[in-house]
mmCIF file of C-alpha atoms and ligand atoms in Angstrom:
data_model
loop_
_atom_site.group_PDB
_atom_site.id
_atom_site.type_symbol
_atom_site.label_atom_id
_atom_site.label_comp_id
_atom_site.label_asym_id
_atom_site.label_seq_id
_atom_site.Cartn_x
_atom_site.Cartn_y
_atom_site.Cartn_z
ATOM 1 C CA UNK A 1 13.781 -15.373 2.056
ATOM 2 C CA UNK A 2 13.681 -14.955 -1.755
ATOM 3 C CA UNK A 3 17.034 -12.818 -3.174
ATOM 4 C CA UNK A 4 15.426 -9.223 -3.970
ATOM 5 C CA UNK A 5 17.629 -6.648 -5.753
ATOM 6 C CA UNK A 6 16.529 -3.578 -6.361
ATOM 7 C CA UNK A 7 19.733 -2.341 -8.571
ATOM 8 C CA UNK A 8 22.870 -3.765 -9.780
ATOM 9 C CA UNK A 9 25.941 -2.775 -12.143
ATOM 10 C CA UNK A 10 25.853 -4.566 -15.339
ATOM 11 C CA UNK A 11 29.106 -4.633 -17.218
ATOM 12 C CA UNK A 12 28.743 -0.830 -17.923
ATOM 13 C CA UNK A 13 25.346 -0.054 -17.196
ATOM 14 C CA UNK A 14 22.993 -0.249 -14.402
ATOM 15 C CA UNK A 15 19.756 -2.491 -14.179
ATOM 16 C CA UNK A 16 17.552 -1.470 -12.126
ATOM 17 C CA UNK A 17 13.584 -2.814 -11.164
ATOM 18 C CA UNK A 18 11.014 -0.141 -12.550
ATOM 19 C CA UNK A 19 9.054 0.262 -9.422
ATOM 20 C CA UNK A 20 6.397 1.917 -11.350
ATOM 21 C CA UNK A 21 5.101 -1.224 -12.617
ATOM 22 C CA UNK A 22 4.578 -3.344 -9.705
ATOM 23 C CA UNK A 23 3.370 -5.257 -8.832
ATOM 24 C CA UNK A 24 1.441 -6.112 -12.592
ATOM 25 C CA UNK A 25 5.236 -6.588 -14.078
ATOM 26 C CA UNK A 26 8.500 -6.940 -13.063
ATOM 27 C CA UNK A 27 10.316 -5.437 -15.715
ATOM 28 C CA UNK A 28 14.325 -4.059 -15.066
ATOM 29 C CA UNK A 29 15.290 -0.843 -16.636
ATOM 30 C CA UNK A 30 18.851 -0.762 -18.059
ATOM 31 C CA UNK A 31 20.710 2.635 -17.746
ATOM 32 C CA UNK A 32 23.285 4.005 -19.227
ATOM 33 C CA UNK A 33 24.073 7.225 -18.521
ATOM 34 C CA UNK A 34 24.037 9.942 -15.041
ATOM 35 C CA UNK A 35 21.008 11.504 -16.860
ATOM 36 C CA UNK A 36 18.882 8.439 -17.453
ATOM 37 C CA UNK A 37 19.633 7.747 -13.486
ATOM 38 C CA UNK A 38 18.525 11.392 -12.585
ATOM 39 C CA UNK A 39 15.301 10.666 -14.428
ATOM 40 C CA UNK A 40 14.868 7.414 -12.945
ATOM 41 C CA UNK A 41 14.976 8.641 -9.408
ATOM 42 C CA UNK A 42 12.938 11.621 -10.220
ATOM 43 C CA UNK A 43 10.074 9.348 -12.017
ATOM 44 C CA UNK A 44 10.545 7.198 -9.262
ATOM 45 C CA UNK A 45 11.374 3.685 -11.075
ATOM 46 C CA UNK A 46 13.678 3.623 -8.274
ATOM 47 C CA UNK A 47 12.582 5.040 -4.755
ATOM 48 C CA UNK A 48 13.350 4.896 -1.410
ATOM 49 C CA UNK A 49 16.062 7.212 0.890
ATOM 50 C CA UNK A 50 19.044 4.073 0.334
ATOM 51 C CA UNK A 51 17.949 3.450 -2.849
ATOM 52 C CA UNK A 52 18.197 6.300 -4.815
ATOM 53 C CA UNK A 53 21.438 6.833 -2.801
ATOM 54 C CA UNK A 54 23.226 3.732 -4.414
ATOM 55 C CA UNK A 55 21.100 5.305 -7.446
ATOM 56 C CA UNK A 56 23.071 8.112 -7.460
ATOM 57 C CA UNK A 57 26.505 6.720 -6.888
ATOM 58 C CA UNK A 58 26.031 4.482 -9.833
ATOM 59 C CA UNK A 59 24.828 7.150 -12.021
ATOM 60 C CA UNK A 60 28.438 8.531 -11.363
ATOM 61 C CA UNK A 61 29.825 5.520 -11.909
ATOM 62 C CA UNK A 62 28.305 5.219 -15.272
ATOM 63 C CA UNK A 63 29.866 8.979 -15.900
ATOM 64 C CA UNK A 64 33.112 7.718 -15.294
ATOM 65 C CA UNK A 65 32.911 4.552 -17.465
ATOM 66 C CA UNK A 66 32.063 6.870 -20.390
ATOM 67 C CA UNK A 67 33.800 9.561 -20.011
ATOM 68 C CA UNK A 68 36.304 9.373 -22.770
ATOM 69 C CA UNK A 69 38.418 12.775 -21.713
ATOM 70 C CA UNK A 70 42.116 12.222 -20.680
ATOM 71 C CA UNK A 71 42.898 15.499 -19.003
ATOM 72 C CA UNK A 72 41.975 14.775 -15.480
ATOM 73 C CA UNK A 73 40.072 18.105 -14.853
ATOM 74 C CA UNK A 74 37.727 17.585 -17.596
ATOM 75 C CA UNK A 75 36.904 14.638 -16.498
ATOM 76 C CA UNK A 76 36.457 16.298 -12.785
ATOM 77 C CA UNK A 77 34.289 18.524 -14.387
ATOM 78 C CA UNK A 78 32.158 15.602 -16.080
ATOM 79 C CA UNK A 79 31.841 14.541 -13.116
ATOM 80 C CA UNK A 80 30.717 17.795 -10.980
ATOM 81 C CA UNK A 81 28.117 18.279 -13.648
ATOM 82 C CA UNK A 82 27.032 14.585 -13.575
ATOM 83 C CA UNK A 83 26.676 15.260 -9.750
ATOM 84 C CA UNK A 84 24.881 18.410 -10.088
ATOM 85 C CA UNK A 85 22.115 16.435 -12.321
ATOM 86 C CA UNK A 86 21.367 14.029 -10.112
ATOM 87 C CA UNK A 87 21.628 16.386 -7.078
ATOM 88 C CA UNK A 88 18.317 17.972 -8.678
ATOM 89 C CA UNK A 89 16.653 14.658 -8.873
ATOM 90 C CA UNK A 90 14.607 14.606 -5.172
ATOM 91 C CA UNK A 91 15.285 17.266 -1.913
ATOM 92 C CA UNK A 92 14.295 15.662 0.529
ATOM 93 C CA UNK A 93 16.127 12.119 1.094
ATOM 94 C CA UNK A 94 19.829 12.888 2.963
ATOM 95 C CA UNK A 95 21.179 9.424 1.910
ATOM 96 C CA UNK A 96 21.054 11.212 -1.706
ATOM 97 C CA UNK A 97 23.408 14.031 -0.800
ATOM 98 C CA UNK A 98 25.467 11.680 1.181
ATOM 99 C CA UNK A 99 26.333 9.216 -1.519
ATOM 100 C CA UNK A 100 27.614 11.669 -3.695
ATOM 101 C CA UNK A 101 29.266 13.383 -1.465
ATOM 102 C CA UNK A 102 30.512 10.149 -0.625
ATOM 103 C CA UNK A 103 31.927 9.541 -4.649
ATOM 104 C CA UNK A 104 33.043 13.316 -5.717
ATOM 105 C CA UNK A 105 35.294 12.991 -2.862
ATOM 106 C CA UNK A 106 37.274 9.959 -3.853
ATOM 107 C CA UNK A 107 37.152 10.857 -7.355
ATOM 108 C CA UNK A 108 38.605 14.764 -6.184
ATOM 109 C CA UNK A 109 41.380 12.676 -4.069
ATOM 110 C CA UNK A 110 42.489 10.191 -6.899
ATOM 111 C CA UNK A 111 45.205 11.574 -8.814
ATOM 112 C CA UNK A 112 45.103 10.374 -12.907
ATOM 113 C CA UNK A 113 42.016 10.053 -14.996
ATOM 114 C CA UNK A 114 42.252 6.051 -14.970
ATOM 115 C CA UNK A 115 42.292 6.045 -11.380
ATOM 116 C CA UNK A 116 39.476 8.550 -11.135
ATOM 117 C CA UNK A 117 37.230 6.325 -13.528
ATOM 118 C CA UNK A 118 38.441 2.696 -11.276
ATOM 119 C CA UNK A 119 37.850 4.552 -7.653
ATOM 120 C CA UNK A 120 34.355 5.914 -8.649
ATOM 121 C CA UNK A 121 32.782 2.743 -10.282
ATOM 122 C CA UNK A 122 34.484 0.331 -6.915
ATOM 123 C CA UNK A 123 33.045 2.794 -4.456
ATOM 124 C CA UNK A 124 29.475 2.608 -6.107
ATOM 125 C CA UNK A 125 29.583 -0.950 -6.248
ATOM 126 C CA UNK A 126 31.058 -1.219 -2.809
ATOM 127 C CA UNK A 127 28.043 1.012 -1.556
ATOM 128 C CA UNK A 128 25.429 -1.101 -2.917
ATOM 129 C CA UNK A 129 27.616 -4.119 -0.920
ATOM 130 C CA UNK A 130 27.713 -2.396 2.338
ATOM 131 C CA UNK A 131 23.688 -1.155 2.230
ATOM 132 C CA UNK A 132 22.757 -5.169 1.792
ATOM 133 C CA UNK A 133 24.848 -5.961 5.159
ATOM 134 C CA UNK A 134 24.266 -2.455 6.969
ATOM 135 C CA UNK A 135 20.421 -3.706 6.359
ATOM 136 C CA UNK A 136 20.584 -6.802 7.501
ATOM 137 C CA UNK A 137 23.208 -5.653 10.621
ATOM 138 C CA UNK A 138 19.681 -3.369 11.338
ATOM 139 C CA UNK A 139 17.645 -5.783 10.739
ATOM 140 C CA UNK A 140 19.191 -8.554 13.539
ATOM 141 C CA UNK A 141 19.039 -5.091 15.939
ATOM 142 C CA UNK A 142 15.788 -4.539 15.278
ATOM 143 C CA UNK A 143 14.525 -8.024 15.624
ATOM 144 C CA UNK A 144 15.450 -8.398 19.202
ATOM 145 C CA UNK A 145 12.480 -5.533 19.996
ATOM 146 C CA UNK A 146 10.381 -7.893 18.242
ATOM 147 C CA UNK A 147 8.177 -10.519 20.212
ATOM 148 C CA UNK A 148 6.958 -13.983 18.603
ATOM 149 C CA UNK A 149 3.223 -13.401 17.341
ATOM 150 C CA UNK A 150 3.717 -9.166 16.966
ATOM 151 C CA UNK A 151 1.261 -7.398 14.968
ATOM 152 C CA UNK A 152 3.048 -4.986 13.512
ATOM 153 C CA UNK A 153 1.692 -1.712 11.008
ATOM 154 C CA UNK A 154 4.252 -0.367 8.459
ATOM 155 C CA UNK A 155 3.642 2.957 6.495
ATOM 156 C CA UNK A 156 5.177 3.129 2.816
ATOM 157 C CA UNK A 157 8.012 0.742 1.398
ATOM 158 C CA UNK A 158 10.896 0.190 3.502
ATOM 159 C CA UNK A 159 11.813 -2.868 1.832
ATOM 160 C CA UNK A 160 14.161 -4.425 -0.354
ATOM 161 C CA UNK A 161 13.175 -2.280 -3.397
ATOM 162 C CA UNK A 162 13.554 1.108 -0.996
ATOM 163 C CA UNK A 163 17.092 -0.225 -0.535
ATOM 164 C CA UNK A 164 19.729 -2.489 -2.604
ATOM 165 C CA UNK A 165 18.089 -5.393 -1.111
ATOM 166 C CA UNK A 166 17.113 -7.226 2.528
ATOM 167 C CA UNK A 167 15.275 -3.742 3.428
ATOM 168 C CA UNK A 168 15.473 -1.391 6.679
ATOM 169 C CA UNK A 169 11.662 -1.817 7.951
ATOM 170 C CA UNK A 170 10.952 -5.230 6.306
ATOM 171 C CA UNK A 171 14.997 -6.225 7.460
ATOM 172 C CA UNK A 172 13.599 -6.033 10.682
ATOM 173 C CA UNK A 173 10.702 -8.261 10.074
ATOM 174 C CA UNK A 174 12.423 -10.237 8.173
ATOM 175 C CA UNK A 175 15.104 -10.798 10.950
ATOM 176 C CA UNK A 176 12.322 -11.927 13.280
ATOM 177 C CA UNK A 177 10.868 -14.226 11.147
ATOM 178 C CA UNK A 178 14.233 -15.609 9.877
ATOM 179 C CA UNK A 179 14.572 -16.219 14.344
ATOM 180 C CA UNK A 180 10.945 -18.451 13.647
ATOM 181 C CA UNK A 181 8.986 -15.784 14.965
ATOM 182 C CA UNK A 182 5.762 -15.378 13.481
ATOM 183 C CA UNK A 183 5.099 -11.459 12.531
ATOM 184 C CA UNK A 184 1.602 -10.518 11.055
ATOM 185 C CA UNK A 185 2.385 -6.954 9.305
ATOM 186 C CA UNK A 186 -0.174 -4.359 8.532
ATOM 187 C CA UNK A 187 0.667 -2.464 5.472
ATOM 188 C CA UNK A 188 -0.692 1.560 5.272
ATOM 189 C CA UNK A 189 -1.533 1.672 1.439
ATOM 190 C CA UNK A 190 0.614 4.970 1.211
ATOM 191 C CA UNK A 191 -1.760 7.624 -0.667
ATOM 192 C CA UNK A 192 -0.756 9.126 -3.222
ATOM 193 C CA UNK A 193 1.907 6.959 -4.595
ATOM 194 C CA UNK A 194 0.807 3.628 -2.952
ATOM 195 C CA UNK A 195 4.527 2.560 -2.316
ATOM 196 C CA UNK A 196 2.468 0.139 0.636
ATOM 197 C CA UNK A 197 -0.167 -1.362 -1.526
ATOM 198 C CA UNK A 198 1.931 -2.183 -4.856
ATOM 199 C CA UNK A 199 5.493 -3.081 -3.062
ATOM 200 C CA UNK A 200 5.611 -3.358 0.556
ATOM 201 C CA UNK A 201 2.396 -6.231 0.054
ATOM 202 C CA UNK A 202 3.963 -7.785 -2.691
ATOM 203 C CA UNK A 203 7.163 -7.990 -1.205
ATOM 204 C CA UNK A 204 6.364 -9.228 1.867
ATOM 205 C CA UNK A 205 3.678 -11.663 0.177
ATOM 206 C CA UNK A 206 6.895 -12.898 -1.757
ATOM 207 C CA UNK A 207 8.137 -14.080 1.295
ATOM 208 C CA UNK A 208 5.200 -16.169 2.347
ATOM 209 C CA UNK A 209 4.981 -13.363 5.637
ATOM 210 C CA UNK A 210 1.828 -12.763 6.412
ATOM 211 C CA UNK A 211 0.504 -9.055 5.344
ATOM 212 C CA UNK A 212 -2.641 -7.112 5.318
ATOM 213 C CA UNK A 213 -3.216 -4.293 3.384
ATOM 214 C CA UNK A 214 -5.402 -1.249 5.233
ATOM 215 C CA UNK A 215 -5.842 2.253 3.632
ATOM 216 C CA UNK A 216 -4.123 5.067 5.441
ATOM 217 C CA UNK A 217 -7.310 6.317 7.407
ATOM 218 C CA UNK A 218 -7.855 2.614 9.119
ATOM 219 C CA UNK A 219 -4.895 2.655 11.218
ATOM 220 C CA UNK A 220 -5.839 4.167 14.203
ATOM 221 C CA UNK A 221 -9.159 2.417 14.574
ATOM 222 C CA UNK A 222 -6.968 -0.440 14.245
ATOM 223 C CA UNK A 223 -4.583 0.487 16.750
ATOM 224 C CA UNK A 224 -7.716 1.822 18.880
ATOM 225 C CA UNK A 225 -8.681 -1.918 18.887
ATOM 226 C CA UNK A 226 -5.674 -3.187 20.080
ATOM 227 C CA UNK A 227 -4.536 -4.678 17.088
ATOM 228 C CA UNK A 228 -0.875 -3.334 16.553
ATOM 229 C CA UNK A 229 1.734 -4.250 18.960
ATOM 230 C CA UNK A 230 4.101 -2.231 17.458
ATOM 231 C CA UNK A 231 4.900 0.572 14.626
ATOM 232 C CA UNK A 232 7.912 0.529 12.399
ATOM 233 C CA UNK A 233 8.277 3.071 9.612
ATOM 234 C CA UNK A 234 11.679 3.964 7.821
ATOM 235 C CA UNK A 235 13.004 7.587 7.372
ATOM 236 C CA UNK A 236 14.288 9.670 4.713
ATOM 237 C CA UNK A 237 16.102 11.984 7.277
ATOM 238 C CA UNK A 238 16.928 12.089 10.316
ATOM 239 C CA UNK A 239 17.818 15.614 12.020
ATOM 240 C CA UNK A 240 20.648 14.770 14.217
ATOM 241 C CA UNK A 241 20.346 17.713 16.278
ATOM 242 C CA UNK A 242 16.861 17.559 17.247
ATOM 243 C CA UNK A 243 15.557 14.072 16.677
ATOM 244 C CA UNK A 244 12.965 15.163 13.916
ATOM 245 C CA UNK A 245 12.213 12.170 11.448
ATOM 246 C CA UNK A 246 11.282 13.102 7.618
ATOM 247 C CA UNK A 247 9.112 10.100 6.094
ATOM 248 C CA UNK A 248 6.750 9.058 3.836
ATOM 249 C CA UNK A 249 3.595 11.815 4.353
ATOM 250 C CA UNK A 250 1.271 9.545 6.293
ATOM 251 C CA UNK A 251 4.110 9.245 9.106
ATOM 252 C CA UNK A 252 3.052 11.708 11.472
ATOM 253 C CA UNK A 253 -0.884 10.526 11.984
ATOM 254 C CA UNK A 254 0.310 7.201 12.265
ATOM 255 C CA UNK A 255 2.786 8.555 14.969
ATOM 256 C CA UNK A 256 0.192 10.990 16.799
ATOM 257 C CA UNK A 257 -2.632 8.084 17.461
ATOM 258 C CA UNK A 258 0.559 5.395 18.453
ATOM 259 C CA UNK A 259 1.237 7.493 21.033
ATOM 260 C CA UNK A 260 -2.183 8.115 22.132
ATOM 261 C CA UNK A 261 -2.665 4.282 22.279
ATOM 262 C CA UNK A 262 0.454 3.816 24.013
ATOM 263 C CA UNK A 263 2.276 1.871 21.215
ATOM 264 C CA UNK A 264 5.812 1.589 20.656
ATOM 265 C CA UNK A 265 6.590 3.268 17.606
ATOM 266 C CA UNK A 266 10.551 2.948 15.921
ATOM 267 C CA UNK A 267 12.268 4.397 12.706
ATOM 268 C CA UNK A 268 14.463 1.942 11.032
ATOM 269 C CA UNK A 269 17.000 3.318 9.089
ATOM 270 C CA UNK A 270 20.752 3.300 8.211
ATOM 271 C CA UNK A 271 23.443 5.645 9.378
ATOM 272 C CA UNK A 272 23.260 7.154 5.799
ATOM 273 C CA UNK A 273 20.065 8.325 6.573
ATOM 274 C CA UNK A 274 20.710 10.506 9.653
ATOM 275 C CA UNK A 275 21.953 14.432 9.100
ATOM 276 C CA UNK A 276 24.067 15.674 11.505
ATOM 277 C CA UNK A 277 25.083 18.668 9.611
ATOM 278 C CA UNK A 278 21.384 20.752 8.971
ATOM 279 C CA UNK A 279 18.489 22.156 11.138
ATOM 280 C CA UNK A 280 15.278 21.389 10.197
ATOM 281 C CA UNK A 281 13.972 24.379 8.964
ATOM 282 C CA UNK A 282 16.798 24.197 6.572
ATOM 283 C CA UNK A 283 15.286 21.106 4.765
ATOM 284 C CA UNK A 284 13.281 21.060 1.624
ATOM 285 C CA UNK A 285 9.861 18.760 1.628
ATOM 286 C CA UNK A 286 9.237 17.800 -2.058
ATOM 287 C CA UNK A 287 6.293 18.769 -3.396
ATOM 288 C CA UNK A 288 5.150 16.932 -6.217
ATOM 289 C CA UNK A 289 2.385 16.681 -8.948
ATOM 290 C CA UNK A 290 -0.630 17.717 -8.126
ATOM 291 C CA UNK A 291 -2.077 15.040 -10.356
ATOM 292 C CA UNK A 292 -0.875 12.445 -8.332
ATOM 293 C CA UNK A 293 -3.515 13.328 -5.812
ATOM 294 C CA UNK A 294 -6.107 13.903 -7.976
ATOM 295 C CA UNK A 295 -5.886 10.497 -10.397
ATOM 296 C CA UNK A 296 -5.623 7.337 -8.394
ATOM 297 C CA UNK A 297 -4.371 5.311 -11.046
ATOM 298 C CA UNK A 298 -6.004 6.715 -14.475
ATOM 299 C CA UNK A 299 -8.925 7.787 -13.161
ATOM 300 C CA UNK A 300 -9.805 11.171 -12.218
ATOM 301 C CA UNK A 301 -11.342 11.970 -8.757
ATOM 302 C CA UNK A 302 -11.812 15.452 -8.227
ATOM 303 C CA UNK A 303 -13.679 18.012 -10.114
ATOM 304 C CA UNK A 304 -11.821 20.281 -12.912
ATOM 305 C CA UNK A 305 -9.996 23.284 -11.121
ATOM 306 C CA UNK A 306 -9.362 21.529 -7.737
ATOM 307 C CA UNK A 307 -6.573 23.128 -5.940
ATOM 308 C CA UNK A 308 -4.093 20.690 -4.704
ATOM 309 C CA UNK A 309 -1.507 20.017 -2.128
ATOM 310 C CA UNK A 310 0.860 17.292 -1.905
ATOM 311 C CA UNK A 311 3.355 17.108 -0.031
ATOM 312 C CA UNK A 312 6.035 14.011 -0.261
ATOM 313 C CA UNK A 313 7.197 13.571 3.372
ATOM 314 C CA UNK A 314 6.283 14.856 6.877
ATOM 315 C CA UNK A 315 8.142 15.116 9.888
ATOM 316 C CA UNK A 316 7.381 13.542 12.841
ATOM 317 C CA UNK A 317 8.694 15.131 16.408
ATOM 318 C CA UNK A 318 11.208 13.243 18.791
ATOM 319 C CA UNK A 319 8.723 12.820 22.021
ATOM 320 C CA UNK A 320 6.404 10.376 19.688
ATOM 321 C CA UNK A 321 9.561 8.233 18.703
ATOM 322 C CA UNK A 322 9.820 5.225 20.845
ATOM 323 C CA UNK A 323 13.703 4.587 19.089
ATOM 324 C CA UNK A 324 15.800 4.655 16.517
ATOM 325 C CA UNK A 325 16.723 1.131 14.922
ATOM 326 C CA UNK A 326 19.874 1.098 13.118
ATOM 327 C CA UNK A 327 22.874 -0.970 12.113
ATOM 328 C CA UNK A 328 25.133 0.422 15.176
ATOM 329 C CA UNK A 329 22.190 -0.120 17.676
ATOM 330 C CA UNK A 330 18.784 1.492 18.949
ATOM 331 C CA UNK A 331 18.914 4.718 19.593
ATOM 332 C CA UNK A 332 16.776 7.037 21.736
ATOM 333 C CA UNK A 333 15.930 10.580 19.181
ATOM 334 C CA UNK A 334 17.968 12.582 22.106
ATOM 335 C CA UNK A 335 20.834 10.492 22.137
ATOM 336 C CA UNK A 336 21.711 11.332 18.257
ATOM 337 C CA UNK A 337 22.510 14.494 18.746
ATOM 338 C CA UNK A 338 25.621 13.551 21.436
ATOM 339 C CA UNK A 339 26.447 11.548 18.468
ATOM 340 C CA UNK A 340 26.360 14.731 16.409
ATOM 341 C CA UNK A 341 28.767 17.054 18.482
ATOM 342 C CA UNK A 342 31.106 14.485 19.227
ATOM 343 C CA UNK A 343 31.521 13.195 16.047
ATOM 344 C CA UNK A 344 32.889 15.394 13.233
ATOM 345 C CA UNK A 345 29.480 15.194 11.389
ATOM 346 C CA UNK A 346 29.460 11.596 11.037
ATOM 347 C CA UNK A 347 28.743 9.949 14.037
ATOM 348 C CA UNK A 348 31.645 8.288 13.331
HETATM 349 O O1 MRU B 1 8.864 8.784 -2.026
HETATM 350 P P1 MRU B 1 9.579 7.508 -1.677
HETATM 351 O O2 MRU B 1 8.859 6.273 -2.096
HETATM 352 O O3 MRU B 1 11.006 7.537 -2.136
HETATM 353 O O4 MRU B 1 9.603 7.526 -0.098
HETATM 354 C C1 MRU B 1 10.108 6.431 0.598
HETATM 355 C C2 MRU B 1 9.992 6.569 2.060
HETATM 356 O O5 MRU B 1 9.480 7.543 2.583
HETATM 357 C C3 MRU B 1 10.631 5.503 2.894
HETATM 358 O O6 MRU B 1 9.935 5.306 4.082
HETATM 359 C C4 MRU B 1 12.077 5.918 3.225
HETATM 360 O O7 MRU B 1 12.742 6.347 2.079
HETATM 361 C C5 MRU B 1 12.838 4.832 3.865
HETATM 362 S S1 MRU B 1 13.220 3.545 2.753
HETATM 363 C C6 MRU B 1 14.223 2.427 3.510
#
């Protein structure tokens, strides 16, 4: 497998790839400040639940690399505000909240402004370590489900670029094929954003693992056919106390007609990911730009005046999830909630 990062620290800044642009160009973005990262996420250059998680941490990071104050509750207060900017950035995605949670809390424990500044900038960087090997910990989990000559249909990007690199979806697959098995995948283009046409394909493609592209409405005739052997999607939350999964709108239909067909159908997604704090009617769907549904790329579709709806994510009920893959194991949706109570909020 070919090295794919999707963002790095670069002595002071942050390079990241602008996801926007693939697959025509790879082109990195360099930024420099929490701001630039909060537009980033929110233009999605970067994208993806770990992704913009890392995203975030880095973005405070780059906060405490500039901030020049010397009284340490200035610099706290930097910080907060930093935080609150890229808190704003996208709702829906836990691994967001939990990164810097994750950061504020070591810089709020760390006593002078010099050890404020080292602690924040070693605990982004050592998040963006952990995500590679917490991916590829999922990904050998996930693998053993997998059987030698599985056809297997992915909605969105769960890949290296959704992730700091290896990928939660396409760790698994990659896993299996790493263990010589041969994997066919079926990639869900993804209206409106078409995260599974531009980069799950072109990642995967990359690789030299085999990948066909279908548009979102061809899945269940394909699964109808018996053509999928199994589904794997990611998640951008998981509600600990019920077993809900928030993903990539698409999820749900995908989820509905694999059940119907009998098929197994997983999550694969990190610890980070799961929220075993909220109830589900607490959590905000994004809602974005209604021109994103009616332009497919520059080109307008719809007549002038069309009323819009669109939705980011959807959420997909525990009796149509087959299990969870993740790097401590598979879980059944039911059994995350034992993890909840017992755990302190963690499931640590
Ligand atoms: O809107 P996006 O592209 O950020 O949404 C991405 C997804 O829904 C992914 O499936 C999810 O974040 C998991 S990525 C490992």
């Amino acid at each position: 497998m070919k090295e794919l990062r999707s963002i790095w620290w670069s002595r002071g800044s942050v390079v990241i790839i602008d996801q926007r642009l693939l697959p025509k160009k790879l082109k990195y973005l360099r930024i420099r400040t929490a701001k630039e990262m909060a537009k980033a996420i929110k233009d999605m250059a970067i994208r993806g639940a770990p992704a913009i998680g890392v995203a975030a941490a880095m973005g405070l990071a780059l906060t405490a690399y500039r901030c020049k104050a010397r009284n340490r509750e200035v610099f706290l207060k930097r910080l907060r505000r930093s935080a609150e900017i890229l808190r704003a950035t996208r709702p829906t995605a836990v691994n967001l909240f939990w990164a810097i949670e994750r950061i504020m809390k070591i810089a709020e424990e760390s006593e002078t402004v010099e050890e404020i500044r080292k602690n924040v900038i070693n605990e982004a960087l050592k998040m963006a370590e952990e995500d590679v090997e917490t991916n590829k910990k999922l990904g050998r989990n996930g693998a053993k489900l997998i059987k030698d000559g599985d056809k297997i249909l992915t909605h969105c990007n769960a890949g290296a670029l959704a992730t700091v690199g290896y990928g939660t979806v396409l760790g698994v697959i990659r896993a299996a094929v790493e263990q010589g098995k041969s994997i066919m995948v079926y990639a869900c283009e993804t209206r409106p954003k078409l995260q599974g046409a531009r980069l799950t394909v072109w990642e995967l493609m990359r690789d030299g693992i085999k990948v066909k592209l279908i548009t979102d409405n061809m899945a269940a005739f394909l699964m109808q056919r018996g053509e999928i052997d199994k589904v794997i999607v990611g998640a951008d939350r998981i509600i600990a106390k019920t077993g809900h999964v928030i993903n990539k709108i698409g999820t749900l239909s995908h989820a509905i007609a694999a059940k119907f067909y009998n098929i197994p159908f997983y999550i694969a997604a990190p610890f980070s990911s799961i929220d075993f704090e909220h109830n589900l009617d607490e959590i905000v769907i994004e809602e974005r730009d209604p021109r994103e549904v009616l332009y497919v790329g520059k080109e307008r579709i719809a007549p002038k005046g069309t009323e819009v709806w669109n939705p980011a994510f959807d959420i997909t009920p525990p009796e149509l999830i087959s299990g969870i893959i993740t790097e401590r194991g598979v879980y059944r949706p039911e059994e995350l909630k034992e993890l909840s109570s017992g755990a302190g909020g963690r499931g640590e």
